[in-house]
Short mmCIF file of N, CA and C in Angstrom, two decimals:
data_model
loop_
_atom_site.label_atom_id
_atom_site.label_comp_id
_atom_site.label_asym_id
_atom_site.label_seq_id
_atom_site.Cartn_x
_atom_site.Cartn_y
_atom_site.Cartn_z
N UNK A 989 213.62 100.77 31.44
CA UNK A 989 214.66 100.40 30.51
C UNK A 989 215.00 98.93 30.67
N UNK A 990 214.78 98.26 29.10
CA UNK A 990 215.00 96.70 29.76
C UNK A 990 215.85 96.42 28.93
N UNK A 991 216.57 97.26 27.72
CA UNK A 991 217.61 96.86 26.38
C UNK A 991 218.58 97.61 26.07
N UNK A 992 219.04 97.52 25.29
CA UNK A 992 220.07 98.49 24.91
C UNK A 992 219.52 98.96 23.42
N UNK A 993 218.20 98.77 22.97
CA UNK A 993 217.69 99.86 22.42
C UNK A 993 216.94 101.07 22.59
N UNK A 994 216.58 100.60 24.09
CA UNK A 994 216.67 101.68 25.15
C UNK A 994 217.26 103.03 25.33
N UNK A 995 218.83 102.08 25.58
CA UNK A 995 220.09 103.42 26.08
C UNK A 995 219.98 103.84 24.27
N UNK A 996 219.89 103.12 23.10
CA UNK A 996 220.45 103.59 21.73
C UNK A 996 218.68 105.06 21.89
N UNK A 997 217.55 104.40 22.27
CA UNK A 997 216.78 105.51 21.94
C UNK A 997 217.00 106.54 23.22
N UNK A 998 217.59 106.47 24.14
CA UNK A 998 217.72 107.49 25.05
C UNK A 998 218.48 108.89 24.50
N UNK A 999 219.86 108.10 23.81
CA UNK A 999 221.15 108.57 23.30
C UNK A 999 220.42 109.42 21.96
N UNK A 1000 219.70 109.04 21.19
CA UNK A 1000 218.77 110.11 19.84
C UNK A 1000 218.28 110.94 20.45
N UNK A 1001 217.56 110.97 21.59
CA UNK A 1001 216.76 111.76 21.87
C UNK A 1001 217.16 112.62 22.71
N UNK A 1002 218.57 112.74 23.46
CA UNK A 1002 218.90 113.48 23.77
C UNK A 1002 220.07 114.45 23.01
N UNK A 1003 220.47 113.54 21.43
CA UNK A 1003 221.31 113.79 20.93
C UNK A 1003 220.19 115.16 19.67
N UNK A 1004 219.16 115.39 19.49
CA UNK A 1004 218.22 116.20 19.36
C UNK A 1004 218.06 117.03 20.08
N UNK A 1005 217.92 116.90 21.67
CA UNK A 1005 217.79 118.11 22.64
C UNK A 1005 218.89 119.11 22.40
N UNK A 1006 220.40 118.45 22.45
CA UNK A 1006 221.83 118.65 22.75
C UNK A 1006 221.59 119.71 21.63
N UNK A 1007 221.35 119.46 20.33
CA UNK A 1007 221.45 120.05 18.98
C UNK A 1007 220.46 121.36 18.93
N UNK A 1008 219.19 121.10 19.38
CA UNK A 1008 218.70 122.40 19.69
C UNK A 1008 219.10 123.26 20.65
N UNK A 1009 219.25 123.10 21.82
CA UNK A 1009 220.35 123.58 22.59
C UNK A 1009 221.64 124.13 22.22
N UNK A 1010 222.39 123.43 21.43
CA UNK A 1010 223.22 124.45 21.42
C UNK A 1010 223.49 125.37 20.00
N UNK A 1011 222.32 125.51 19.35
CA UNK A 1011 222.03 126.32 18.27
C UNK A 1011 221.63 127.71 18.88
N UNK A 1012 221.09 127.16 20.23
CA UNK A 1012 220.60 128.44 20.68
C UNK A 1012 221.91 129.37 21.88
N UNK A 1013 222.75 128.44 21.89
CA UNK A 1013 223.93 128.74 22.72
C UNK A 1013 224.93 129.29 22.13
N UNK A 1014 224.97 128.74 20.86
CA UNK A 1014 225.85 129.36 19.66
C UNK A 1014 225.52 130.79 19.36
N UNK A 1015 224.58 131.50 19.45
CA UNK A 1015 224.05 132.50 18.87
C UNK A 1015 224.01 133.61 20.60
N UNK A 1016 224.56 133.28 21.39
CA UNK A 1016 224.60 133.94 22.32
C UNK A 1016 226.01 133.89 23.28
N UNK A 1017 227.09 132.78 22.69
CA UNK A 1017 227.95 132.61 23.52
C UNK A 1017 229.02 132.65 22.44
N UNK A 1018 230.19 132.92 22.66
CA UNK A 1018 231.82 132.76 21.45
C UNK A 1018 231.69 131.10 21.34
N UNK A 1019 231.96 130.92 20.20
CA UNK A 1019 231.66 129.61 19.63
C UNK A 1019 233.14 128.74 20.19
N UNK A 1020 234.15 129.34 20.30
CA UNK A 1020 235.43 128.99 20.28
C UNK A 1020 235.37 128.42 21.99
N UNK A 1021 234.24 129.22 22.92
CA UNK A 1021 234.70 128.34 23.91
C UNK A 1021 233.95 127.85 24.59
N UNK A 1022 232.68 127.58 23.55
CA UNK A 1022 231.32 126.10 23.33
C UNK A 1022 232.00 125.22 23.11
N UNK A 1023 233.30 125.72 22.19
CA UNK A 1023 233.40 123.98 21.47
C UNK A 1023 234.77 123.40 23.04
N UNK A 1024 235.69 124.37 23.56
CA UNK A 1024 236.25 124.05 24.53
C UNK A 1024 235.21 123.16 25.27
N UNK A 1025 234.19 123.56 26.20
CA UNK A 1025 233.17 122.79 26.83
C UNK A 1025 232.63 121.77 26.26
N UNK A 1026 232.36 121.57 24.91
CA UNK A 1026 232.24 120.38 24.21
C UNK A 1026 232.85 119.66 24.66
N UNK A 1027 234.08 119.88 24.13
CA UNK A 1027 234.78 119.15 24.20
C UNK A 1027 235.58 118.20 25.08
N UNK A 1028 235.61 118.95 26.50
CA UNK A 1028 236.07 118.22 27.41
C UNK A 1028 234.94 117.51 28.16
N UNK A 1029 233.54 117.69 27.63
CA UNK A 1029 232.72 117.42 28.35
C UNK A 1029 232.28 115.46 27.74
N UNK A 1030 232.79 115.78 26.72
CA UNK A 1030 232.82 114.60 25.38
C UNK A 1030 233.96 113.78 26.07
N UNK A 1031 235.16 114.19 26.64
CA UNK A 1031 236.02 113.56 26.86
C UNK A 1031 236.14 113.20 28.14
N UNK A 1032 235.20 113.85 28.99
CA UNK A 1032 235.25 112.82 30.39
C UNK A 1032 234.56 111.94 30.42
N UNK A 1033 232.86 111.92 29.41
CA UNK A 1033 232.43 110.74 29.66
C UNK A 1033 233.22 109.57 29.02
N UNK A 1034 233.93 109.92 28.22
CA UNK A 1034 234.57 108.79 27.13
C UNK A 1034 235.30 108.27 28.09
N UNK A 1035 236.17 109.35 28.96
CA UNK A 1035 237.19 108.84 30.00
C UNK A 1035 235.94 107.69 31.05
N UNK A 1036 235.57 108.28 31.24
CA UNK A 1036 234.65 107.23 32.72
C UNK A 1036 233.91 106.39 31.90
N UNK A 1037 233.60 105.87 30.89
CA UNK A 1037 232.82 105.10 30.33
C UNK A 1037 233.73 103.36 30.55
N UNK A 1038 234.62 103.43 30.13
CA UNK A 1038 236.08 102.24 30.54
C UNK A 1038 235.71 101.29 32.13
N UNK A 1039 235.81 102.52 32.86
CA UNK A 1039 236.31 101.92 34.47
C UNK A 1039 234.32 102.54 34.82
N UNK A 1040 233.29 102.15 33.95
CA UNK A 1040 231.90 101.82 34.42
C UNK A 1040 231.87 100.38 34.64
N UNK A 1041 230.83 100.33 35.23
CA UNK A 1041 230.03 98.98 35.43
C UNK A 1041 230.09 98.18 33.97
N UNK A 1042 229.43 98.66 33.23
CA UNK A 1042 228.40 98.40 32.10
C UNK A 1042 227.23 98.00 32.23
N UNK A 1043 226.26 98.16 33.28
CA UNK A 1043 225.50 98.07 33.40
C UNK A 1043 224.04 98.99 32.74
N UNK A 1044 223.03 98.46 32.70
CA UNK A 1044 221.94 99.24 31.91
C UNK A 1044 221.90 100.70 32.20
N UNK A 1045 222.08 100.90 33.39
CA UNK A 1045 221.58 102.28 34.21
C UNK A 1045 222.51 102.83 34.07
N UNK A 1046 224.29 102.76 34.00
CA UNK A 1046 225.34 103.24 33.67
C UNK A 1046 225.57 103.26 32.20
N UNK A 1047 224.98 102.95 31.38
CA UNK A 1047 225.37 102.97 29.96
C UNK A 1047 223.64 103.58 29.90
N UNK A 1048 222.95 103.77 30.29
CA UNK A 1048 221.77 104.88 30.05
C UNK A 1048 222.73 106.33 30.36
N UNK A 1049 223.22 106.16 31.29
CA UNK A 1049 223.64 107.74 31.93
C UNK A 1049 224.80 108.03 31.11
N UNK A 1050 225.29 107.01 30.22
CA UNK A 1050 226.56 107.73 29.29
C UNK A 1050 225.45 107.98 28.03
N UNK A 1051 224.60 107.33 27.73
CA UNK A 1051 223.94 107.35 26.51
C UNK A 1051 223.21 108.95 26.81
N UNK A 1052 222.84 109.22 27.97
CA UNK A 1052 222.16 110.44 27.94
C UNK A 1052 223.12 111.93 27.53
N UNK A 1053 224.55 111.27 28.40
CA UNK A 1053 225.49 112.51 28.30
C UNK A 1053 226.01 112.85 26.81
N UNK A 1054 226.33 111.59 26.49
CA UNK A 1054 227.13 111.61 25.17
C UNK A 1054 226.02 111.85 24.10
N UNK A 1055 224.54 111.56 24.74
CA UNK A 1055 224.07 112.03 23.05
C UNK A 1055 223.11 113.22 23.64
N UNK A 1056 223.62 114.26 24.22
CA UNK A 1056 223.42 115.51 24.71
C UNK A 1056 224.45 116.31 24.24
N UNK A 1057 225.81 115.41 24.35
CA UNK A 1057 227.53 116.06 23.86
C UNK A 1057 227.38 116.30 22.36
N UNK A 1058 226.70 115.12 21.77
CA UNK A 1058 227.34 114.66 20.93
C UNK A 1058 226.98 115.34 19.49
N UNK A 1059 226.20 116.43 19.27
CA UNK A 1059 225.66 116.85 18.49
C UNK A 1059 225.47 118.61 18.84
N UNK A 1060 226.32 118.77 20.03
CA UNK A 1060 226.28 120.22 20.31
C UNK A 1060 227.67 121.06 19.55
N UNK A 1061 228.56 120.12 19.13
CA UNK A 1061 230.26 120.94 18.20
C UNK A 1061 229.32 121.41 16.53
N UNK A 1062 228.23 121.08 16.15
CA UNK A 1062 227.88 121.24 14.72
C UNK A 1062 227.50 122.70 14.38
N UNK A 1063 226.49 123.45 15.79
CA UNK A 1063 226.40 124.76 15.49
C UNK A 1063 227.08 125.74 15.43
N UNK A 1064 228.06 124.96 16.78
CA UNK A 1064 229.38 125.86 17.17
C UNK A 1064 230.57 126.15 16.23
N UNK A 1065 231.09 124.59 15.11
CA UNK A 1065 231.68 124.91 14.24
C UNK A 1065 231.15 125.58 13.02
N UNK A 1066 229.73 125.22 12.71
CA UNK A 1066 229.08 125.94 11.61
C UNK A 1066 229.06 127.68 11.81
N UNK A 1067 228.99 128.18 12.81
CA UNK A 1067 229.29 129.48 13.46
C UNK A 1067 230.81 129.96 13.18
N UNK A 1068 231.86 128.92 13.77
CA UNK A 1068 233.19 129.52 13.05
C UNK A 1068 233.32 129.46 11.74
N UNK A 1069 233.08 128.38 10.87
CA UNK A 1069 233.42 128.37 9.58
C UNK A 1069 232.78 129.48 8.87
N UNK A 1070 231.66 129.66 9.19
CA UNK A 1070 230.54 130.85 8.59
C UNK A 1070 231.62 132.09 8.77
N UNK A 1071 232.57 132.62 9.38
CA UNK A 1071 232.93 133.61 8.94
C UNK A 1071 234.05 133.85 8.29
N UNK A 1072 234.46 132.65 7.33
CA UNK A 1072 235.69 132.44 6.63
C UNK A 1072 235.14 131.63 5.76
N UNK A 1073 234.07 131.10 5.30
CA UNK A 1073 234.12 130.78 4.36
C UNK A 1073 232.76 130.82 3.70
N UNK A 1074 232.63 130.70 2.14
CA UNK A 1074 230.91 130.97 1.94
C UNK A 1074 229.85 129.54 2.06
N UNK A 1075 228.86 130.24 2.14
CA UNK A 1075 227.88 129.29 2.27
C UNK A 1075 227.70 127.97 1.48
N UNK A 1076 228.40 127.67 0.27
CA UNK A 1076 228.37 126.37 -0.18
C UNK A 1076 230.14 125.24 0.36
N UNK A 1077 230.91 126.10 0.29
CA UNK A 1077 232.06 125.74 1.25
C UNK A 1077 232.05 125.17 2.27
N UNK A 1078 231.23 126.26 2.83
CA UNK A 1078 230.39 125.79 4.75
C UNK A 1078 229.95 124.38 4.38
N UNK A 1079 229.04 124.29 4.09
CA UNK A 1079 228.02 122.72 3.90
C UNK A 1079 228.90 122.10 3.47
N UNK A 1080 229.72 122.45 2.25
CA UNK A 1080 230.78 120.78 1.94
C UNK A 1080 231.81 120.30 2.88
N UNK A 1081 232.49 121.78 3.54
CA UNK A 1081 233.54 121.27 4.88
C UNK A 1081 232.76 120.44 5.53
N UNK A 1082 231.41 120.64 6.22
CA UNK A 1082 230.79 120.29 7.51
C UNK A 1082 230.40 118.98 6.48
N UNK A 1083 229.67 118.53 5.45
CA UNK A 1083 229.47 116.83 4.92
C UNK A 1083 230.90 116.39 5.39
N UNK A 1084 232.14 116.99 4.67
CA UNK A 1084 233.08 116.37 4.48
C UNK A 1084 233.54 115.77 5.55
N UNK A 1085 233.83 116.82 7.24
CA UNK A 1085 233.98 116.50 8.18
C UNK A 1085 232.78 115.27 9.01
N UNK A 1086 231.56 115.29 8.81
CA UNK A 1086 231.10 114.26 8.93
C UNK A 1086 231.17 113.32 8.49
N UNK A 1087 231.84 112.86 7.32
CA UNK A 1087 231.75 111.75 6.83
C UNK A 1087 233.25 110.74 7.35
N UNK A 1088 234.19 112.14 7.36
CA UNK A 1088 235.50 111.36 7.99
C UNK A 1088 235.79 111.38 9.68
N UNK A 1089 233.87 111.86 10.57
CA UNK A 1089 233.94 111.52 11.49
C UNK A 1089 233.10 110.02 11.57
N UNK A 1090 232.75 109.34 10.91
CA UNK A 1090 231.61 108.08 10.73
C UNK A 1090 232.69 107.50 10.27
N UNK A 1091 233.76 107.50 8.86
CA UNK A 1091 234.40 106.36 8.48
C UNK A 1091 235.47 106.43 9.75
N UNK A 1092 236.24 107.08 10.85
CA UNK A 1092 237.22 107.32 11.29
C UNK A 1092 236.30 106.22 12.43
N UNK A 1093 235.06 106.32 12.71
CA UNK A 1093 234.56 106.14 13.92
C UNK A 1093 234.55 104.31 13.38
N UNK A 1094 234.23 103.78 11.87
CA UNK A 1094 234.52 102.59 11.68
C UNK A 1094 235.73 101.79 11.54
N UNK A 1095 236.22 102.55 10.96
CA UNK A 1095 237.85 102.14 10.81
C UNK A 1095 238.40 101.67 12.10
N UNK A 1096 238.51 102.42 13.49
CA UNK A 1096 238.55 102.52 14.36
C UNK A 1096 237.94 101.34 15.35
N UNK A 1097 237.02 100.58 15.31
CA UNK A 1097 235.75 99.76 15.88
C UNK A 1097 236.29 98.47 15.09
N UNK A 1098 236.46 98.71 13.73
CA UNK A 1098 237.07 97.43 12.53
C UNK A 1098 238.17 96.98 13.50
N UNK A 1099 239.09 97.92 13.35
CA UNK A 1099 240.36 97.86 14.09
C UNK A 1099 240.56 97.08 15.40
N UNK A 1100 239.81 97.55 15.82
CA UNK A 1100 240.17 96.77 17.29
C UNK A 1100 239.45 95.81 17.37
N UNK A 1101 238.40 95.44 16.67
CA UNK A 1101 237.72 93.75 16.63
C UNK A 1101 239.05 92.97 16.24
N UNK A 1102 239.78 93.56 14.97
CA UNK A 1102 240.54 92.72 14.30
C UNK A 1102 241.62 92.09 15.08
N UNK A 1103 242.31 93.06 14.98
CA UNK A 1103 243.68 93.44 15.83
C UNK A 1103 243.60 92.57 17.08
N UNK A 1104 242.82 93.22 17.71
CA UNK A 1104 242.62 92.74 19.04
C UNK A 1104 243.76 92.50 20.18
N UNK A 1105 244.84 93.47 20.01
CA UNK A 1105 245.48 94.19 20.52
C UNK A 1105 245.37 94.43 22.00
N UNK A 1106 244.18 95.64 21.75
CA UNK A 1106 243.73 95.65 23.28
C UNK A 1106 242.32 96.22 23.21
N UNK A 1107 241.70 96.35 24.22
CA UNK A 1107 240.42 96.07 23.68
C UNK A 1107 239.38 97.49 23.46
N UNK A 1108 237.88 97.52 23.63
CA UNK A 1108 237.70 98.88 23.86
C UNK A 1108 238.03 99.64 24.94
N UNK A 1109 237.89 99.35 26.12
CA UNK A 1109 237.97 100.53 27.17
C UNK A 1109 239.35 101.39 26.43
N UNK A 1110 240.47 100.38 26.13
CA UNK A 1110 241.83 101.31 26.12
C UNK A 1110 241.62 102.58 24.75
N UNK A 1111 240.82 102.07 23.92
CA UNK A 1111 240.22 103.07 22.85
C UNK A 1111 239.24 104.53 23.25
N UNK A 1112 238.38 103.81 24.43
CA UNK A 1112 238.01 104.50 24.67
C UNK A 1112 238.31 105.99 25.44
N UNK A 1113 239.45 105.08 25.83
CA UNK A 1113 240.43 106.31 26.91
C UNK A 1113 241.53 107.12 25.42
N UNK A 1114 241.87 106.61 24.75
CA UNK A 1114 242.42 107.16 23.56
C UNK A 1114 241.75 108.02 22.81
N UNK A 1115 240.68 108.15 23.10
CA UNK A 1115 239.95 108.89 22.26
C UNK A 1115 238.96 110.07 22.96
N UNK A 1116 239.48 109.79 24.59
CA UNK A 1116 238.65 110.54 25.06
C UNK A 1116 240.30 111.73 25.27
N UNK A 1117 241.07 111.37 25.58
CA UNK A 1117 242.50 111.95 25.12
C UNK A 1117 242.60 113.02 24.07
N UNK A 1118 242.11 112.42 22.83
CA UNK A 1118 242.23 112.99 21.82
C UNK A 1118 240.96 114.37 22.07
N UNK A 1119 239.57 113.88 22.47
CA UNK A 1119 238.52 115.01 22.55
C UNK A 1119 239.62 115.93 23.63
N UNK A 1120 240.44 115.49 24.46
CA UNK A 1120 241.46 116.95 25.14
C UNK A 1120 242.23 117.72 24.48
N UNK A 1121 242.42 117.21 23.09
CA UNK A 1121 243.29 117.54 22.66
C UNK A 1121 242.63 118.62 21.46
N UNK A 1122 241.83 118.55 21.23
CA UNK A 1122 240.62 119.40 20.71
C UNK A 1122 240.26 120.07 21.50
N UNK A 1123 239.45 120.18 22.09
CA UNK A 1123 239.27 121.35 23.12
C UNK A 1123 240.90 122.15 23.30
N UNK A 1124 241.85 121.40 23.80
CA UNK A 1124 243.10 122.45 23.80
C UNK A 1124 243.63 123.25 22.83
N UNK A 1125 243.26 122.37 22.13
CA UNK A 1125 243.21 123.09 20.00
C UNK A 1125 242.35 124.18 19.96
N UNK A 1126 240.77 124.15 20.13
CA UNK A 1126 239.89 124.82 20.12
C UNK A 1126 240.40 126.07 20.85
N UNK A 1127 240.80 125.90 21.89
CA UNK A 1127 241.28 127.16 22.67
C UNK A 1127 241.97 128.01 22.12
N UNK A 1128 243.20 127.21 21.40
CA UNK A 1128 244.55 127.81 21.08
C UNK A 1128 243.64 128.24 19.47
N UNK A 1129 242.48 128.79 18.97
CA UNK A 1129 242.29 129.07 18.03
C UNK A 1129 241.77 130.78 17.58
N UNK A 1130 241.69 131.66 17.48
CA UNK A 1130 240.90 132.79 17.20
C UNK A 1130 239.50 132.63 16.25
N UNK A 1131 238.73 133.18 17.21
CA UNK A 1131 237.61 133.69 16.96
C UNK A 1131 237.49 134.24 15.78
#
């Protein structure tokens, strides 16, 4: 590893494993407390990513976790929604929710270039907060 297109191709390719994986986890485990484990699992690396190095080998090992995390909530929620709602519903919630997880994820990145307030790590810890707060959600939800 000599770049950070490196850690970006580490992070696809594990963010593919993550996704087959947990299609197959979904179909054998309650979805409601995949996405708990998601979720806090999303939110510790976010938490320890701040107070890292930043170094290649430490931002490989978040790139591996987070894009292992990061694509395992899609089967798990496609599994809950599937039994409340129909199949063209399903696909427009799940676009819809992706799309206001990409603009939320720019808005967000805009923001704090601009602002400049305070910087990423403190976002990063804000948001790894928030993945607790989901998972605690997730919990508090029925199957």
């Amino acid at each position: 590893m000599t770049s950070s297109a490196d850690v970006l191709a580490i992070l696809a390719i594990c963010g593919s494993i993550g996704s087959a994986v947990s299609g197959a986890l979904a179909d054998r485990y309650p979805a409601r407390i995949l996405l708990i484990l998601y979720f806090v699992v999303r939110a510790l690396a976010l938490l320890w990513l701040p107070f890292s190095s930043f170094s290649l080998g430490e931002l490989s090992s978040f790139g591996a976790l987070f894009g292992l995390d990061a694509a395992l909530t899609f089967p798990a929620l496609t599994k809950l929604l599937s039994r409340s709602l129909d199949q063209y519903t399903m696909v427009a919630m799940m676009s819809w929710m992706m799309v206001a997880h990409i603009l939320g994820a720019a808005i967000t990145c805009a923001w704090v270039g601009f602002v400049r307030i305070a910087g990423y790590p403190v976002f990063f810890t804000v948001v790894g907060l928030m993945c607790l707060i989901a998972a605690g959600l997730a919990g508090a939800s029925q199957d």
